[in-house]
Tab-separated table of C-alpha atoms in Angstrom:
chain	number	residue	atom	x	y	z
Q	1	MET	CA	90.732	112.611	126.191
Q	2	ASP	CA	93.243	112.509	123.353
Q	3	SER	CA	92.933	111.379	119.811
Q	4	ASN	CA	93.864	107.824	120.713
Q	5	THR	CA	90.989	107.064	123.007
Q	6	ILE	CA	88.307	106.988	120.407
Q	7	ARG	CA	88.273	104.218	117.902
Q	8	ASN	CA	85.546	103.265	115.477
Q	9	GLY	CA	83.201	105.672	117.123
Q	10	GLN	CA	83.357	103.882	120.447
Q	11	TYR	CA	85.012	105.215	123.572
Q	12	ASN	CA	87.722	102.854	124.698
Q	13	SER	CA	89.601	103.102	127.951
Q	14	PRO	CA	93.020	104.642	127.373
Q	15	PHE	CA	94.431	101.553	129.109
Q	16	ARG	CA	93.417	99.442	126.160
Q	17	MET	CA	95.526	101.524	123.780
Q	18	SER	CA	98.531	99.590	122.509
Q	19	ILE	CA	101.965	101.216	122.872
Q	20	MET	CA	104.645	99.544	120.816
Q	21	ARG	CA	108.127	99.704	119.338
Q	22	ILE	CA	108.579	99.875	115.585
Q	23	GLY	CA	109.193	96.120	115.438
Q	24	ASP	CA	105.783	95.442	116.938
Q	25	LEU	CA	104.167	98.009	114.639
Q	26	ALA	CA	105.655	95.936	111.793
Q	27	LYS	CA	104.232	92.712	113.248
Q	28	THR	CA	100.804	94.234	113.928
Q	29	THR	CA	100.446	95.706	110.448
Q	30	GLY	CA	102.386	93.135	108.466
Q	31	VAL	CA	104.432	95.978	106.947
Q	32	PRO	CA	108.245	95.434	107.182
Q	33	VAL	CA	110.273	97.810	109.357
Q	34	ALA	CA	112.223	99.098	106.341
Q	35	THR	CA	108.934	100.127	104.671
Q	36	LEU	CA	107.719	101.776	107.890
Q	37	LYS	CA	110.938	103.810	108.005
Q	38	PHE	CA	110.332	104.813	104.418
Q	39	TYR	CA	106.785	105.948	105.321
Q	40	LEU	CA	108.289	107.976	108.242
Q	41	ARG	CA	110.903	109.612	105.999
Q	42	GLU	CA	108.263	110.548	103.421
Q	43	GLY	CA	105.955	112.014	106.062
Q	44	LEU	CA	103.283	109.420	105.328
Q	45	LEU	CA	103.464	108.248	108.938
Q	46	PRO	CA	103.790	110.675	111.877
Q	47	ALA	CA	106.845	110.232	114.075
Q	48	GLY	CA	106.457	108.133	117.204
Q	49	THR	CA	106.998	109.468	120.744
Q	50	PRO	CA	110.746	109.494	121.397
Q	51	THR	CA	111.717	107.334	124.362
Q	52	ALA	CA	115.496	107.198	123.946
Q	53	VAL	CA	118.087	108.056	121.297
Q	54	ASN	CA	116.988	106.278	118.093
Q	55	GLN	CA	113.940	104.798	119.824
Q	56	ALA	CA	110.316	105.780	119.698
Q	57	GLU	CA	106.936	104.374	120.648
Q	58	TYR	CA	103.966	104.002	118.373
Q	59	ASP	CA	100.258	103.464	119.107
Q	60	ASP	CA	96.899	102.670	117.530
Q	61	VAL	CA	96.881	105.889	115.554
Q	62	HIS	CA	100.022	104.705	113.815
Q	63	VAL	CA	98.579	101.266	113.192
Q	64	ARG	CA	95.524	102.841	111.534
Q	65	ARG	CA	97.685	105.211	109.491
Q	66	VAL	CA	99.957	102.434	108.226
Q	67	LYS	CA	96.919	100.537	106.946
Q	68	LEU	CA	95.535	103.666	105.281
Q	69	VAL	CA	98.891	104.394	103.584
Q	70	ARG	CA	99.163	100.850	102.372
Q	71	ALA	CA	95.638	100.918	100.961
Q	72	LEU	CA	96.337	104.212	99.158
Q	73	LEU	CA	99.711	103.110	97.690
Q	74	HIS	CA	98.988	99.507	96.879
Q	75	LEU	CA	95.255	99.218	96.280
Q	76	GLY	CA	94.726	102.789	95.066
Q	77	GLY	CA	97.975	102.836	93.105
Q	78	LEU	CA	98.663	106.414	94.281
Q	79	SER	CA	102.061	108.032	93.970
Q	80	ILE	CA	103.840	109.101	97.161
Q	81	ALA	CA	103.042	112.741	96.328
Q	82	ASP	CA	99.346	112.058	95.881
Q	83	ALA	CA	99.191	109.992	99.077
Q	84	GLN	CA	100.787	112.945	100.887
Q	85	ARG	CA	98.075	115.236	99.518
Q	86	VAL	CA	95.351	112.859	100.682
Q	87	LEU	CA	96.826	112.569	104.148
Q	88	ALA	CA	97.273	116.337	104.465
Q	89	ALA	CA	93.522	116.686	103.866
Q	90	VAL	CA	92.771	113.938	106.363
Q	91	ASP	CA	94.950	115.631	108.997
Q	92	ASP	CA	93.854	119.261	108.479
Q	93	GLU	CA	91.411	119.595	111.376
Q	94	THR	CA	90.255	122.964	110.069
Q	95	MET	CA	89.003	121.505	106.820
Q	96	PRO	CA	85.345	120.406	106.818
Q	97	ILE	CA	84.857	116.686	106.145
Q	98	HIS	CA	83.259	117.071	102.730
Q	99	ASP	CA	86.001	119.490	101.578
Q	100	ALA	CA	88.688	117.043	102.725
Q	101	PHE	CA	86.937	114.287	100.830
Q	102	GLY	CA	87.039	116.474	97.716
Q	103	VAL	CA	90.751	117.137	98.044
Q	104	ALA	CA	91.379	113.412	98.531
Q	105	GLN	CA	89.173	112.521	95.583
Q	106	ASP	CA	91.094	114.925	93.331
Q	107	ALA	CA	94.449	113.427	94.469
Q	108	MET	CA	93.179	109.950	93.634
Q	109	VAL	CA	92.469	110.660	89.936
Q	110	PRO	CA	95.453	109.645	87.722
Q	111	LYS	CA	97.330	112.548	86.147
Q	112	LEU	CA	96.972	112.270	82.337
Q	113	ASP	CA	97.407	114.573	79.397
Q	114	ARG	CA	93.896	115.932	78.969
Q	115	SER	CA	94.518	118.460	76.175
Q	116	GLY	CA	92.875	118.353	72.756
Q	117	THR	CA	89.350	118.764	71.405
Q	118	ARG	CA	88.410	115.079	71.854
Q	119	TYR	CA	88.893	115.453	75.567
Q	120	ALA	CA	87.192	118.870	75.673
Q	121	ASP	CA	84.114	117.424	73.915
Q	122	ALA	CA	84.027	114.475	76.275
Q	123	LEU	CA	84.279	116.791	79.296
Q	124	ALA	CA	81.345	118.837	77.976
Q	125	GLU	CA	79.367	115.623	77.823
Q	126	VAL	CA	80.290	114.783	81.386
Q	127	ASP	CA	79.316	118.281	82.537
Q	128	ARG	CA	75.872	117.791	80.913
Q	129	PHE	CA	75.613	114.358	82.568
Q	130	VAL	CA	76.299	115.853	86.017
Q	131	ARG	CA	73.736	118.615	85.453
Q	132	ARG	CA	71.156	116.209	84.040
Q	133	HIS	CA	71.309	114.077	87.182
Q	134	GLN	CA	71.738	117.060	89.536
Q	135	LEU	CA	74.781	115.379	91.025
Q	136	ARG	CA	76.573	117.416	93.675
Q	137	VAL	CA	80.012	117.068	92.076
Q	138	ARG	CA	82.261	120.154	92.233
Q	139	PRO	CA	82.638	122.008	88.897
Q	140	GLY	CA	86.392	121.484	88.859
Q	141	ALA	CA	86.368	117.942	90.360
Q	142	ALA	CA	89.105	115.786	88.818
Q	143	VAL	CA	86.700	112.828	88.670
Q	144	ARG	CA	84.913	114.612	85.783
Q	145	GLY	CA	88.170	114.278	83.853
Q	146	MET	CA	88.366	110.597	84.766
Q	147	LEU	CA	84.919	109.931	83.255
Q	148	ALA	CA	85.911	112.025	80.220
Q	149	ASP	CA	89.014	109.789	79.834
Q	150	ALA	CA	86.731	106.779	79.627
Q	151	VAL	CA	84.356	108.512	77.216
Q	152	VAL	CA	87.274	109.230	74.862
Q	153	GLY	CA	88.535	105.674	75.249
Q	154	LEU	CA	85.112	104.140	74.533
Q	155	ALA	CA	84.793	106.078	71.268
Q	156	GLU	CA	88.409	105.649	70.143
Q	157	CYS	CA	88.492	101.936	70.733
Q	158	ASP	CA	85.190	101.320	68.940
Q	159	LEU	CA	83.603	99.924	72.068
Q	160	LEU	CA	80.236	101.430	71.377
Q	161	GLY	CA	79.420	99.417	68.297
Q	162	GLU	CA	78.171	102.430	66.419
Q	163	PRO	CA	78.774	106.178	66.935
Q	164	VAL	CA	76.504	107.752	69.536
Q	165	THR	CA	75.885	111.454	69.947
Q	166	ASP	CA	76.311	111.445	73.722
Q	167	THR	CA	78.240	108.544	75.274
Q	168	CYS	CA	77.262	109.512	78.810
Q	169	GLU	CA	73.626	108.787	78.006
Q	170	LEU	CA	74.627	105.122	78.134
Q	171	PHE	CA	75.125	105.561	81.868
Q	172	ASP	CA	71.895	107.435	82.610
Q	173	ALA	CA	70.029	104.307	83.685
Q	174	MET	CA	72.763	103.349	86.162
Q	175	VAL	CA	72.741	106.581	88.160
Q	176	PRO	CA	69.913	105.858	90.655
Q	177	ALA	CA	71.447	102.521	91.726
Q	178	MET	CA	74.925	104.088	91.890
Q	179	VAL	CA	73.702	106.921	94.095
Q	180	GLU	CA	71.757	104.581	96.351
Q	181	GLN	CA	74.829	102.370	96.866
Q	182	ALA	CA	77.022	105.443	97.522
Q	183	GLU	CA	74.569	106.654	100.116
Q	184	ARG	CA	74.700	103.291	101.863
Q	185	GLU	CA	78.514	103.441	101.820
Q	186	VAL	CA	78.672	106.974	103.206
Q	187	ALA	CA	76.129	105.991	105.872
Q	188	THR	CA	78.630	103.437	107.251
Q	189	THR	CA	80.968	106.279	108.272
Q	190	PRO	CA	81.526	105.908	112.049
Q	191	HIS	CA	79.454	108.390	114.063
Q	192	PRO	CA	80.152	109.746	116.600
Q	193	ALA	CA	83.870	109.608	115.851
Q	194	LEU	CA	86.853	111.887	115.349
Q	195	ARG	CA	86.805	113.934	112.166
Q	196	ALA	CA	90.081	112.375	110.970
Q	197	GLN	CA	88.623	108.871	111.331
Q	198	GLN	CA	85.527	109.852	109.409
Q	199	VAL	CA	87.552	111.302	106.528
Q	200	GLU	CA	89.900	108.261	106.547
Q	201	HIS	CA	86.947	105.907	106.381
Q	202	THR	CA	85.408	107.670	103.370
Q	203	VAL	CA	88.727	107.912	101.557
Q	204	VAL	CA	89.829	104.333	102.094
Q	205	GLY	CA	86.326	103.103	101.294
Q	206	THR	CA	86.568	104.781	97.898
Q	207	VAL	CA	89.795	102.906	97.106
Q	208	VAL	CA	89.177	99.457	98.605
Q	209	PHE	CA	85.599	98.912	97.410
Q	210	GLU	CA	86.699	100.124	93.947
Q	211	VAL	CA	89.238	97.258	93.769
Q	212	ALA	CA	86.617	94.818	95.018
Q	213	TYR	CA	84.023	95.872	92.439
Q	214	ALA	CA	86.626	95.896	89.644
Q	215	ALA	CA	87.761	92.361	90.599
Q	216	LEU	CA	84.158	91.122	90.703
Q	217	ARG	CA	83.438	92.605	87.293
Q	218	ARG	CA	86.606	91.083	85.831
Q	219	MET	CA	85.617	87.656	87.212
Q	220	ALA	CA	82.185	88.019	85.700
Q	221	LEU	CA	83.877	88.923	82.366
Q	222	GLU	CA	86.091	85.874	82.469
Q	223	HIS	CA	83.024	83.745	83.220
Q	224	ALA	CA	81.080	85.345	80.323
Q	225	SER	CA	84.086	84.926	78.033
Q	226	ALA	CA	84.279	81.242	78.915
Q	227	GLN	CA	80.548	80.813	78.215
Q	228	ARG	CA	80.916	82.589	74.888
Q	229	TRP	CA	84.228	81.278	73.538
Q	230	SER	CA	85.181	78.098	75.383
Q	231	ALA	CA	83.650	74.627	75.618
Q	232	PRO	CA	81.642	74.018	78.817
O	1	MET	CA	92.039	89.666	51.841
O	2	ASP	CA	94.549	90.832	54.398
O	3	SER	CA	94.139	91.808	58.009
O	4	ASN	CA	93.351	95.396	57.134
O	5	THR	CA	90.224	94.798	55.119
O	6	ILE	CA	88.025	93.802	57.984
O	7	ARG	CA	87.129	96.386	60.576
O	8	ASN	CA	84.493	96.158	63.204
O	9	GLY	CA	83.187	92.980	61.714
O	10	GLN	CA	82.307	94.677	58.446
O	11	TYR	CA	84.032	94.142	55.180
O	12	ASN	CA	85.456	97.352	53.857
O	13	SER	CA	86.995	97.852	50.476
O	14	PRO	CA	90.779	97.800	50.698
O	15	PHE	CA	90.731	101.127	48.875
O	16	ARG	CA	89.317	102.749	51.959
O	17	MET	CA	92.335	101.718	54.041
O	18	SER	CA	94.412	104.702	55.055
O	19	ILE	CA	98.136	104.636	54.346
O	20	MET	CA	100.061	107.291	56.235
O	21	ARG	CA	103.458	108.544	57.400
O	22	ILE	CA	104.261	108.647	61.119
O	23	GLY	CA	103.301	112.361	61.290
O	24	ASP	CA	99.812	111.517	60.076
O	25	LEU	CA	99.605	108.583	62.459
O	26	ALA	CA	100.294	111.068	65.222
O	27	LYS	CA	97.582	113.434	63.949
O	28	THR	CA	95.023	110.657	63.513
O	29	THR	CA	95.590	109.191	66.980
O	30	GLY	CA	96.479	112.363	68.874
O	31	VAL	CA	99.633	110.641	70.156
O	32	PRO	CA	102.864	112.670	69.596
O	33	VAL	CA	105.498	111.319	67.196
O	34	ALA	CA	108.051	110.974	70.022
O	35	THR	CA	105.612	108.717	71.930
O	36	LEU	CA	104.913	106.655	68.788
O	37	LYS	CA	108.648	106.123	68.365
O	38	PHE	CA	108.826	105.006	71.980
O	39	TYR	CA	106.001	102.502	71.320
O	40	LEU	CA	107.929	101.242	68.266
O	41	ARG	CA	111.184	100.837	70.241
O	42	GLU	CA	109.372	98.936	73.022
O	43	GLY	CA	107.660	96.624	70.542
O	44	LEU	CA	104.215	97.908	71.536
O	45	LEU	CA	103.594	99.017	67.954
O	46	PRO	CA	104.623	96.886	64.947
O	47	ALA	CA	107.043	98.512	62.517
O	48	GLY	CA	105.576	100.214	59.493
O	49	THR	CA	106.289	99.168	55.898
O	50	PRO	CA	109.660	100.689	54.926
O	51	THR	CA	109.400	103.005	51.925
O	52	ALA	CA	112.804	104.677	52.041
O	53	VAL	CA	115.761	104.991	54.422
O	54	ASN	CA	114.295	106.232	57.736
O	55	GLN	CA	110.777	106.301	56.293
O	56	ALA	CA	107.896	103.943	56.742
O	57	GLU	CA	104.164	103.796	56.118
O	58	TYR	CA	101.476	102.967	58.625
O	59	ASP	CA	97.867	101.909	58.201
O	60	ASP	CA	94.590	101.290	60.055
O	61	VAL	CA	96.078	98.374	61.972
O	62	HIS	CA	98.617	100.774	63.463
O	63	VAL	CA	95.930	103.313	64.298
O	64	ARG	CA	93.952	100.659	66.158
O	65	ARG	CA	97.071	99.408	67.951
O	66	VAL	CA	98.092	102.903	69.089
O	67	LYS	CA	94.667	103.380	70.659
O	68	LEU	CA	94.849	100.000	72.372
O	69	VAL	CA	98.337	100.731	73.748
O	70	ARG	CA	97.238	104.107	75.036
O	71	ALA	CA	94.167	102.583	76.718
O	72	LEU	CA	96.331	99.915	78.394
O	73	LEU	CA	99.043	102.311	79.592
O	74	HIS	CA	96.986	105.358	80.521
O	75	LEU	CA	93.520	104.087	81.453
O	76	GLY	CA	94.630	100.636	82.622
O	77	GLY	CA	97.784	101.948	84.313
O	78	LEU	CA	99.716	98.935	83.020
O	79	SER	CA	103.526	98.861	82.997
O	80	ILE	CA	105.279	98.549	79.649
O	81	ALA	CA	106.131	94.951	80.444
O	82	ASP	CA	102.526	94.036	81.248
O	83	ALA	CA	101.261	95.808	78.131
O	84	GLN	CA	103.799	93.736	76.129
O	85	ARG	CA	102.349	90.551	77.654
O	86	VAL	CA	98.797	91.602	76.754
O	87	LEU	CA	99.769	92.442	73.179
O	88	ALA	CA	101.643	89.136	72.773
O	89	ALA	CA	98.454	87.306	73.700
O	90	VAL	CA	96.422	89.466	71.321
O	91	ASP	CA	98.849	88.780	68.454
O	92	ASP	CA	99.386	85.018	69.016
O	93	GLU	CA	97.052	83.650	66.342
O	94	THR	CA	97.535	80.117	67.626
O	95	MET	CA	96.042	81.030	71.044
O	96	PRO	CA	92.273	80.530	71.372
O	97	ILE	CA	90.358	83.743	72.161
O	98	HIS	CA	89.392	82.788	75.689
O	99	ASP	CA	92.950	81.731	76.555
O	100	ALA	CA	94.328	85.016	75.222
O	101	PHE	CA	91.758	86.850	77.314
O	102	GLY	CA	93.028	84.967	80.365
O	103	VAL	CA	96.656	85.870	79.712
O	104	ALA	CA	95.624	89.524	79.220
O	105	GLN	CA	93.514	89.498	82.396
O	106	ASP	CA	96.423	88.123	84.431
O	107	ALA	CA	98.779	90.815	83.044
O	108	MET	CA	96.270	93.521	84.039
O	109	VAL	CA	96.258	92.642	87.774
O	110	PRO	CA	98.722	94.812	89.739
O	111	LYS	CA	101.729	92.944	91.116
O	112	LEU	CA	101.654	93.126	94.890
O	113	ASP	CA	103.239	91.279	97.754
O	114	ARG	CA	100.654	88.574	98.472
O	115	SER	CA	102.473	86.600	101.148
O	116	GLY	CA	101.226	86.089	104.719
O	117	THR	CA	98.312	84.328	106.382
O	118	ARG	CA	95.906	87.249	106.066
O	119	TYR	CA	96.191	87.068	102.303
O	120	ALA	CA	96.025	83.245	102.283
O	121	ASP	CA	92.801	83.326	104.327
O	122	ALA	CA	91.289	85.957	102.006
O	123	LEU	CA	92.217	83.903	98.972
O	124	ALA	CA	90.521	80.858	100.486
O	125	GLU	CA	87.368	82.967	100.891
O	126	VAL	CA	87.602	84.060	97.263
O	127	ASP	CA	88.009	80.453	96.126
O	128	ARG	CA	84.865	79.488	98.047
O	129	PHE	CA	83.072	82.468	96.511
O	130	VAL	CA	84.013	81.350	92.970
O	131	ARG	CA	82.868	77.799	93.695
O	132	ARG	CA	79.648	78.949	95.375
O	133	HIS	CA	78.639	80.891	92.269
O	134	GLN	CA	80.050	78.325	89.835
O	135	LEU	CA	81.991	81.071	88.123
O	136	ARG	CA	84.228	79.926	85.285
O	137	VAL	CA	87.341	81.653	86.586
O	138	ARG	CA	90.648	79.754	86.186
O	139	PRO	CA	92.015	78.280	89.453
O	140	GLY	CA	95.227	80.308	89.154
O	141	ALA	CA	93.618	83.474	87.732
O	142	ALA	CA	95.334	86.593	89.052
O	143	VAL	CA	91.987	88.283	89.488
O	144	ARG	CA	91.357	86.004	92.475
O	145	GLY	CA	94.332	87.675	94.138
O	146	MET	CA	92.899	91.093	93.262
O	147	LEU	CA	89.664	90.316	95.068
O	148	ALA	CA	91.665	88.883	97.975
O	149	ASP	CA	93.613	92.167	98.171
O	150	ALA	CA	90.329	94.020	98.601
O	151	VAL	CA	89.060	91.511	101.196
O	152	VAL	CA	92.247	92.084	103.253
O	153	GLY	CA	91.874	95.836	102.844
O	154	LEU	CA	88.220	95.847	103.878
O	155	ALA	CA	88.996	94.007	107.102
O	156	GLU	CA	92.215	95.931	107.927
O	157	CYS	CA	90.721	99.352	107.407
O	158	ASP	CA	87.621	98.578	109.483
O	159	LEU	CA	85.330	99.164	106.545
O	160	LEU	CA	82.948	96.370	107.496
O	161	GLY	CA	81.642	97.962	110.684
O	162	GLU	CA	81.916	94.710	112.606
O	163	PRO	CA	83.953	91.566	111.962
O	164	VAL	CA	82.304	89.134	109.521
O	165	THR	CA	83.239	85.495	109.112
O	166	ASP	CA	83.289	85.628	105.311
O	167	THR	CA	83.694	89.015	103.649
O	168	CYS	CA	82.895	87.679	100.182
O	169	GLU	CA	79.364	86.836	101.319
O	170	LEU	CA	78.761	90.598	101.156
O	171	PHE	CA	79.106	90.317	97.390
O	172	ASP	CA	76.839	87.299	96.891
O	173	ALA	CA	73.789	89.347	96.073
O	174	MET	CA	75.646	91.321	93.360
O	175	VAL	CA	76.774	88.317	91.317
O	176	PRO	CA	73.729	87.766	89.085
O	177	ALA	CA	73.660	91.412	87.928
O	178	MET	CA	77.419	91.419	87.456
O	179	VAL	CA	77.317	88.282	85.296
O	180	GLU	CA	74.347	89.588	83.277
O	181	GLN	CA	76.190	92.835	82.542
O	182	ALA	CA	79.393	90.941	81.649
O	183	GLU	CA	77.437	88.768	79.228
O	184	ARG	CA	76.034	91.876	77.572
O	185	GLU	CA	79.577	93.280	77.276
O	186	VAL	CA	81.019	90.104	75.813
O	187	ALA	CA	78.094	89.904	73.383
O	188	THR	CA	79.194	93.239	71.842
O	189	THR	CA	82.414	91.591	70.585
O	190	PRO	CA	82.431	92.103	66.792
O	191	HIS	CA	81.388	88.998	64.892
O	192	PRO	CA	82.377	87.958	62.325
O	193	ALA	CA	85.749	89.618	62.736
O	194	LEU	CA	89.422	88.787	62.894
O	195	ARG	CA	90.498	86.957	66.050
O	196	ALA	CA	92.948	89.739	66.995
O	197	GLN	CA	90.140	92.329	66.811
O	198	GLN	CA	87.914	90.213	68.971
O	199	VAL	CA	90.590	89.773	71.627
O	200	GLU	CA	91.498	93.477	71.476
O	201	HIS	CA	87.839	94.404	71.934
O	202	THR	CA	87.430	92.225	75.039
O	203	VAL	CA	90.721	93.416	76.567
O	204	VAL	CA	90.207	97.098	75.987
O	205	GLY	CA	86.584	96.816	77.120
O	206	THR	CA	87.786	95.453	80.458
O	207	VAL	CA	90.008	98.469	80.978
O	208	VAL	CA	87.910	101.331	79.651
O	209	PHE	CA	84.568	100.407	81.148
O	210	GLU	CA	86.331	99.812	84.468
O	211	VAL	CA	87.518	103.444	84.461
O	212	ALA	CA	84.006	104.604	83.519
O	213	TYR	CA	82.323	102.623	86.300
O	214	ALA	CA	84.911	103.709	88.863
O	215	ALA	CA	84.426	107.375	87.855
O	216	LEU	CA	80.619	107.038	88.064
O	217	ARG	CA	80.905	105.475	91.515
O	218	ARG	CA	83.252	108.178	92.699
O	219	MET	CA	80.863	110.862	91.458
O	220	ALA	CA	78.011	109.164	93.292
O	221	LEU	CA	80.166	109.066	96.460
O	222	GLU	CA	80.938	112.786	96.193
O	223	HIS	CA	77.216	113.443	95.775
O	224	ALA	CA	76.378	111.253	98.761
O	225	SER	CA	79.126	112.898	100.834
O	226	ALA	CA	77.702	116.350	99.981
O	227	GLN	CA	74.237	115.217	101.022
O	228	ARG	CA	75.578	113.806	104.287
O	229	TRP	CA	78.174	116.378	105.348
O	230	SER	CA	77.552	119.622	103.496
O	231	ALA	CA	74.726	122.162	103.462
O	232	PRO	CA	72.385	121.827	100.441
């Protein structure tokens, strides 16, 4: 059995696996051939099986990878370099799933200048927040910096109404619901399934649901703004 | 009374307004002089009051604007062009607050290729979702496309476990809490205050809280992943 015969945790007959030229890969995924060639050049998509000079065949693994790459680049807004780091973690079969998820998570946090005392103070708040809720978040996880970015922004842009001693305390009440929802999301990881598929699922879920939740919140804000500022 | 004497909805004495050179603007905001000059060149920051050849003075309005620009570019990930569109809406005193918020919201949605039937179907789902919940979201609002992006991604990346007829129905149960939270956020808009400050507050709140909520969710996911895949 090779890596193509398992999909979504179910065993499929190898005969059901699709073998296709690059033109059909483009049709199946909706990604133009020129973009697929770019993905190949950048190592975001593994080479197909050569069948003749300048010709290769692709299969379901490539279809899945194209969709993952598109989600990372377009929905996640990742740079090519960060997408490469995520995919390297997905593909490293020696790396335990949770470690790979950590590498991918770090690659998905925007690179910003995080020097200065304001940021250091915010990061200390975040560290206390993580300890207070006994969250299993790595000490050096980049996502701590992401929350610290927001903490600095909330204070600087006067979004808190009045100064608070610990901004993260505002989020304390949300933690149980957040963890519960995250546990539900992680529980949807296909099982049994190949390790790579499980990592992919967790990584792409982080990105795609994040866009969904952000869009829902923005819609709710537009609605609330209309109720507040505009005639019914 | 000029635009500098009101801050956060409270009337301050004009004597408390800070007047500063560009070096002090850099110190106050933590943004390097070179970056401030870039903001000035790109029209993201209004020119200071000239005091001598090659010298100008800046005040609290500039401090606030620098923080807004930084939040849009760094936390919101906006392009210079999109940030310019947001600021134009903030500064257009003839534009009602809710309209300005709409322009800003549209500028904050990433530009993606949204052609093809998959996207059209997803957008139709989103339109039904908005109608079903009687959300006051403009018919052409870009945020509808943002949710449609996520709907396409959820289906393509097999994140739904099994095919569903209407992905947006998954979000139905979340709407009341989302709207309630949005109403609380909009209610924190300073009042009474200058129109520009009210628009700024709503715009920057969209961006900064979004980063905070995304970071909190990612932390919860890392925690849930550790619980699921890693030894305690």
